[in-house]
Amino acid sequence: MRVGRLLPVGLISAATLAHEVLLMRLFSIIQWHQFAYMIISIALLGFGASGTFVALARRPLVKWYPAAFAASAALFGITAVASFAGAERLPFNALEVVWNPSQLGWLAASYALLVLPFFFGATCIGLAFSRHPGQIGRVYAFDLVGAGVGALGIVGLLFLVFPSAALRLIAALGFAAAALAATGMGRHRRLAAGSLGLAAAVIAVWLPPSFTATGPHMSQYKGLSMALDVPNAWVVEERSSPLGLLTVVESPTVPFRHAPGLSLANTQEPPAQLAVFSDGDSITAMTAYGGDPATVAYLDRTTAALPYRMLARPRTLVLGAGGGEQVLLALRAGADIVDAVEVNPQMIDLARNRFANFVGGIFSRPNVHLHLAEARAFAATTGERYDLIQMPLLDSFSAAAAGVQSMHENYTYTVEALRDYLAVLKPEGVVAITRWLRVPPRDILKLFATATAALEADGVSQPSRHLALIRSWNTATLLVAKSPFTGEDVAAIRGFAAENFFDISWVPGISASDVNRYNQLDQEYLYEGAVALLGPKRADFTERYKFDIAPATDNRPYFFDFFRWRALPELLTLRTQGGAAMLDWGYLILAATLAQAAILSAVLILLPLWLRRCALGRAVPRLRFGLYFLALGLAFLFIEIAFIQRFVLFLGHPLYAVAVVLAGFLAFAGLGSALAARWVAAVGCGSAVRGITLAVVVIAFLAGTYLLVLPLILERLLALPDAAKIAIALLLIAPLAVFMGMPFPLGLGHVGARSEEFLPWAWGINGCASVLSAILAALLATHIGFTGVVTIATILYLAAPALLAGSWG
Amino acid sequence: MRPLAQCQALMATILTSAAAVVSTTVLAQDRLGERAAMIETIKLHARSAPSAVEGQGIDPAVLETIGKVPRHFFVPEEQRGAAYQDRPLPIGYGQTISQPFIVALMTDLINVGPGDTVLEIGTGSGYQAAVLSPLTAKVYSIEIIPELGERAAARLAELRFDNVEVKVGDGYYGWPAQAPFDGIVVTAAASHIPPPLVEQLAKGGRMVVPVGGPFATQFLMLVEKRRDGSITTRQLLPVAFVPLRGGRAR
């Protein structure tokens, strides 16, 4: 078989995966990034339904293979654009679901539309498997390599074009696959291939941008939409990359005046600002500055200004530069040298170049250095030592912004991260972390617990002497000091708080009479929490708290996951009585998506399988074979996702981890599937089951070894340049992924020799399991960490050969 | 225009206005049962929000007013069926008409009386101003979105809430010409409380700020200016929720 015959499989596989990633990006813009999970389950629905369809209509589809493939690929191209254009025009409002269950109807309508391209894309691949039962290894190799290229390619493409334009290119890719497939048709070959090729060109070049534009259909409740409703507000600049859509807005009539945590004692109006919205929501401000520090005196009256009261001319590291508010504060406070770290190159370009004059050129000053890096990676590799590390209210872009990652892990606020920060402090240095205050508190107490654990891990016997916590009505700032606070420090903290009507929730020597003076909570949760977390009742307090405030670690880096199942019944009861804001929707959406995916899998895969059990004949042990492909689908993704998480820190950005790890696993697994037949011949003596058994033993050995040594290796190599780190990541992934690519095609060959009818089912079951496991891995990792997830995957791999070779079922 | 035509036009205007007044009055009497049921729901929720409700419960005068204001006039046509359910409803421009329970809590919290003047930042639908209107001497309300402000002003005038004055503009500076205010309601989201509003709050006055998203109030912030001019704030949960299982951490 010529390679060209399988090229359309690679193309459509690339287009389908790229479409999945892109949809997550698009929905992060028009809705919120939690919808990334839903896109995964939509893809699942498409894969599952296509498995059923191909199984039911196998004979005619295989007979007319080139035409059927071309038609399905063309339908992918049409529906990729049309389904998104339709779905973004539906009046779905996610925020209203709590109050108005009929919104779920619109959600279902979105599902029904968005599933179509995945159905058609997966149908092409399922057809290819059915058409070439003797070449499964090669088909699978094209499928995987195509998917890998698609994952990496869409990330690269999004650096070049806006997401709405990328959507057109993906649709065009679908048509290109259709045109290539049509060259294999018997009659009308040239006409079909020519017209499909023309369609690809037309879609790529001439499709009106307004058709897929996100701007007009962004949720009206996102910050950007609301800002643009204000008279005379306008978009000055727009930048797009896979890290997010940055929109700069000027609002001359009603200025932004963004200054979270500002004291009620402040009387100064903030100067003119440009707001930078990220994916239409979270806001960072670029503040007009003419060089006179008096014009930004209001910044002295934010909780984040506390450390400057204690430190003279500090060398300052700002982790999360954003629009530069903290750099401005540092300069105003007389910081000697300011190193500012920002993860998004486009944000850097906006602040340092495009709006340099507006922000008074603060990023070009000789004593201000702006670094493009991820916060944690910078702290872990810098050779400098600082008096102050300032972590402002900017949550780093998570991989969810890139869309692929189905968990929002965060390595900025883990125990290990805080130890890294403490390690680059001078002896009298301080880490200052500012977060929004939520009532009842979640983030702040978790941060306090995390800092306590980090200090203890560093051998500090009395962490209470190294911590200080103050709060305004809407923010709180935690100070973590390398050396115990002195009496002078404590006096400075008390003075600063009193001047600004800020409350002290923890400082060495605090007593119950010091707390809850200005911003009164009905109960001083923070002080009580601090006392409990520093005392012998820590474990009991953490256990009894209704939100998860246990310290985040690199193995379980879910700082923003506060969800606890046992609080759910109470919170659900209270949701319409004023308690709607206490429900953490991220976890619930994930759990709901998993439940829905499981139901869809049962309906789409198991039910038709059961109904058509006669067609498969008695020779096929359906249950055993089904479980085999289920186990493989789960295990492959478990390992892949755990590795994505592990490499986030190493590669410096979640997005790069997703792109490199995903592409590495897919491409090397593709290589593995191409080599599978030779592996069986070489070591399995021609027995597929024996070959699989040996492959999974290698997988188990490598996974176990990596689990133990990877964190150590990666930590030591963190300072290498990016290109070297990417190469090392791929080298580490390669051997594992090659062997992980073998069990599926070998299993298919083994099963296909007994019943070709079973092949579409195997493909469907494996596809469903893969997508199911992406969600399941995210949920499991929040509970048992990556180590647990990889352990489960290893067990599944080791059990798989027994399912294939057993005598039951 | 000829005199006869003028006369006809005048008559037509008078008749139309009269019809409008009659229909408004009739409609205001509409859905009394639903309003009564809504009041019961508010009372029920208030019983389980000890943090935000002072004393024996929400002031009966506040509940009586809420029972009289025809909320269904303040929501978009397509939402009228749900007007008396205890939930926030979308009114366009990313804004909502607050959940009736939250409106009741906020009105109760600023604790104003017949002689008082109130400032509202963020008119929205005009419903909060309408609820404040019978309880106070004068309500000044500022809306940032011209369409919403003009619509609310027309609606309030039509329903004869004559002591409410609405203007479109930037709420940051308050309404200095009418200051000081005995109560201020800030429903427009802000990263901080504008200093001019604190300045324009009368001594002994109260300001209420709902904090949270458009469909989920996280907490209500109450700013109090004492007689000596000092400021305190309180964060009040609109719901009874103790974050610790099995009692307090003492």
GROMACS .gro file of N, CA and C in nm, chain A residues 381-431:
model
  153
  381THR      N    1   1.556   2.906   3.890
  381THR     CA    2   1.682   2.906   3.814
  381THR      C    3   1.763   3.033   3.831
  382THR      N    4   1.704   3.138   3.887
  382THR     CA    5   1.779   3.264   3.895
  382THR      C    6   1.897   3.254   3.992
  383GLY      N    7   2.002   3.325   3.960
  383GLY     CA    8   2.119   3.327   4.049
  383GLY      C    9   2.115   3.446   4.143
  384GLU      N   10   2.019   3.537   4.120
  384GLU     CA   11   2.010   3.658   4.203
  384GLU      C   12   1.950   3.625   4.340
  385ARG      N   13   1.972   3.718   4.434
  385ARG     CA   14   1.907   3.705   4.564
  385ARG      C   15   1.830   3.834   4.590
  386TYR      N   16   1.709   3.819   4.646
  386TYR     CA   17   1.618   3.934   4.657
  386TYR      C   18   1.581   3.966   4.802
  387ASP      N   19   1.549   4.095   4.821
  387ASP     CA   20   1.494   4.136   4.950
  387ASP      C   21   1.343   4.110   4.954
  388LEU      N   22   1.283   4.120   4.836
  388LEU     CA   23   1.136   4.105   4.831
  388LEU      C   24   1.095   4.031   4.705
  389ILE      N   25   1.011   3.931   4.723
  389ILE     CA   26   0.944   3.868   4.607
  389ILE      C   27   0.797   3.905   4.617
  390GLN      N   28   0.750   3.977   4.519
  390GLN     CA   29   0.613   4.029   4.522
  390GLN      C   30   0.528   3.948   4.424
  391MET      N   31   0.423   3.884   4.477
  391MET     CA   32   0.335   3.806   4.389
  391MET      C   33   0.198   3.871   4.389
  392PRO      N   34   0.171   3.952   4.286
  392PRO     CA   35   0.047   4.029   4.285
  392PRO      C   36  -0.074   3.944   4.244
  393LEU      N   37  -0.186   4.012   4.233
  393LEU     CA   38  -0.311   3.945   4.200
  393LEU      C   39  -0.321   3.914   4.051
  394LEU      N   40  -0.232   3.829   4.004
  394LEU     CA   41  -0.239   3.788   3.863
  394LEU      C   42  -0.220   3.638   3.863
  395ASP      N   43  -0.323   3.565   3.838
  395ASP     CA   44  -0.303   3.421   3.832
  395ASP      C   45  -0.240   3.390   3.698
  396SER      N   46  -0.132   3.309   3.701
  396SER     CA   47  -0.064   3.281   3.576
  396SER      C   48  -0.159   3.210   3.480
  397PHE      N   49  -0.137   3.233   3.354
  397PHE     CA   50  -0.221   3.164   3.255
  397PHE      C   51  -0.206   3.014   3.275
  398SER      N   52  -0.315   2.947   3.287
  398SER     CA   53  -0.305   2.803   3.302
  398SER      C   54  -0.312   2.739   3.164
  399ALA      N   55  -0.283   2.612   3.160
  399ALA     CA   56  -0.291   2.545   3.030
  399ALA      C   57  -0.435   2.541   2.982
  400ALA      N   58  -0.526   2.560   3.077
  400ALA     CA   59  -0.666   2.565   3.036
  400ALA      C   60  -0.685   2.676   2.934
  401ALA      N   61  -0.603   2.780   2.944
  401ALA     CA   62  -0.613   2.889   2.847
  401ALA      C   63  -0.574   2.838   2.709
  402ALA      N   64  -0.484   2.741   2.707
  402ALA     CA   65  -0.448   2.681   2.579
  402ALA      C   66  -0.554   2.580   2.540
  403GLY      N   67  -0.626   2.535   2.638
  403GLY     CA   68  -0.740   2.452   2.608
  403GLY      C   69  -0.720   2.304   2.628
  404VAL      N   70  -0.603   2.251   2.596
  404VAL     CA   71  -0.589   2.106   2.596
  404VAL      C   72  -0.597   2.050   2.737
  405GLN      N   73  -0.530   2.120   2.828
  405GLN     CA   74  -0.520   2.065   2.961
  405GLN      C   75  -0.654   2.065   3.032
  406SER      N   76  -0.693   1.951   3.080
  406SER     CA   77  -0.825   1.944   3.140
  406SER      C   78  -0.819   1.967   3.290
  407MET      N   79  -0.705   2.004   3.343
  407MET     CA   80  -0.697   2.038   3.485
  407MET      C   81  -0.629   2.173   3.497
  408HIS      N   82  -0.667   2.248   3.598
  408HIS     CA   83  -0.599   2.375   3.614
  408HIS      C   84  -0.497   2.365   3.727
  409GLU      N   85  -0.393   2.289   3.704
  409GLU     CA   86  -0.286   2.280   3.803
  409GLU      C   87  -0.206   2.410   3.801
  410ASN      N   88  -0.147   2.439   3.914
  410ASN     CA   89  -0.076   2.564   3.928
  410ASN      C   90   0.048   2.538   4.015
  411TYR      N   91   0.164   2.560   3.956
  411TYR     CA   92   0.289   2.534   4.028
  411TYR      C   93   0.342   2.659   4.097
  412THR      N   94   0.262   2.764   4.097
  412THR     CA   95   0.308   2.889   4.157
  412THR      C   96   0.286   2.890   4.308
  413TYR      N   97   0.185   2.817   4.354
  413TYR     CA   98   0.149   2.823   4.495
  413TYR      C   99   0.158   2.686   4.564
  414THR      N  100   0.262   2.608   4.531
  414THR     CA  101   0.277   2.479   4.600
  414THR      C  102   0.382   2.494   4.711
  415VAL      N  103   0.389   2.392   4.796
  415VAL     CA  104   0.488   2.392   4.904
  415VAL      C  105   0.628   2.405   4.844
  416GLU      N  106   0.655   2.326   4.739
  416GLU     CA  107   0.787   2.330   4.676
  416GLU      C  108   0.815   2.467   4.615
  417ALA      N  109   0.710   2.530   4.558
  417ALA     CA  110   0.728   2.662   4.498
  417ALA      C  111   0.770   2.763   4.606
  418LEU      N  112   0.700   2.761   4.720
  418LEU     CA  113   0.735   2.856   4.825
  418LEU      C  114   0.875   2.833   4.878
  419ARG      N  115   0.916   2.707   4.878
  419ARG     CA  116   1.055   2.679   4.920
  419ARG      C  117   1.153   2.736   4.819
  420ASP      N  118   1.116   2.725   4.689
  420ASP     CA  119   1.202   2.785   4.586
  420ASP      C  120   1.213   2.936   4.606
  421TYR      N  121   1.100   3.001   4.639
  421TYR     CA  122   1.103   3.146   4.657
  421TYR      C  123   1.188   3.183   4.779
  422LEU      N  124   1.168   3.106   4.888
  422LEU     CA  125   1.245   3.135   5.010
  422LEU      C  126   1.395   3.118   4.983
  423ALA      N  127   1.428   3.024   4.893
  423ALA     CA  128   1.568   2.996   4.867
  423ALA      C  129   1.638   3.112   4.795
  424VAL      N  130   1.563   3.194   4.721
  424VAL     CA  131   1.629   3.305   4.651
  424VAL      C  132   1.614   3.437   4.727
  425LEU      N  133   1.570   3.429   4.851
  425LEU     CA  134   1.563   3.551   4.933
  425LEU      C  135   1.695   3.574   5.004
  426LYS      N  136   1.729   3.701   5.025
  426LYS     CA  137   1.840   3.734   5.113
  426LYS      C  138   1.797   3.698   5.257
  427PRO      N  139   1.891   3.693   5.349
  427PRO     CA  140   1.854   3.648   5.485
  427PRO      C  141   1.739   3.726   5.548
  428GLU      N  142   1.731   3.857   5.519
  428GLU     CA  143   1.622   3.936   5.580
  428GLU      C  144   1.504   3.952   5.483
  429GLY      N  145   1.502   3.871   5.377
  429GLY     CA  146   1.403   3.890   5.271
  429GLY      C  147   1.264   3.840   5.305
  430VAL      N  148   1.167   3.884   5.221
  430VAL     CA  149   1.025   3.853   5.246
  430VAL      C  150   0.957   3.817   5.114
  431VAL      N  151   0.869   3.719   5.117
  431VAL     CA  152   0.779   3.691   5.005
  431VAL      C  153   0.644   3.751   5.039
   0.00000   0.00000   0.00000
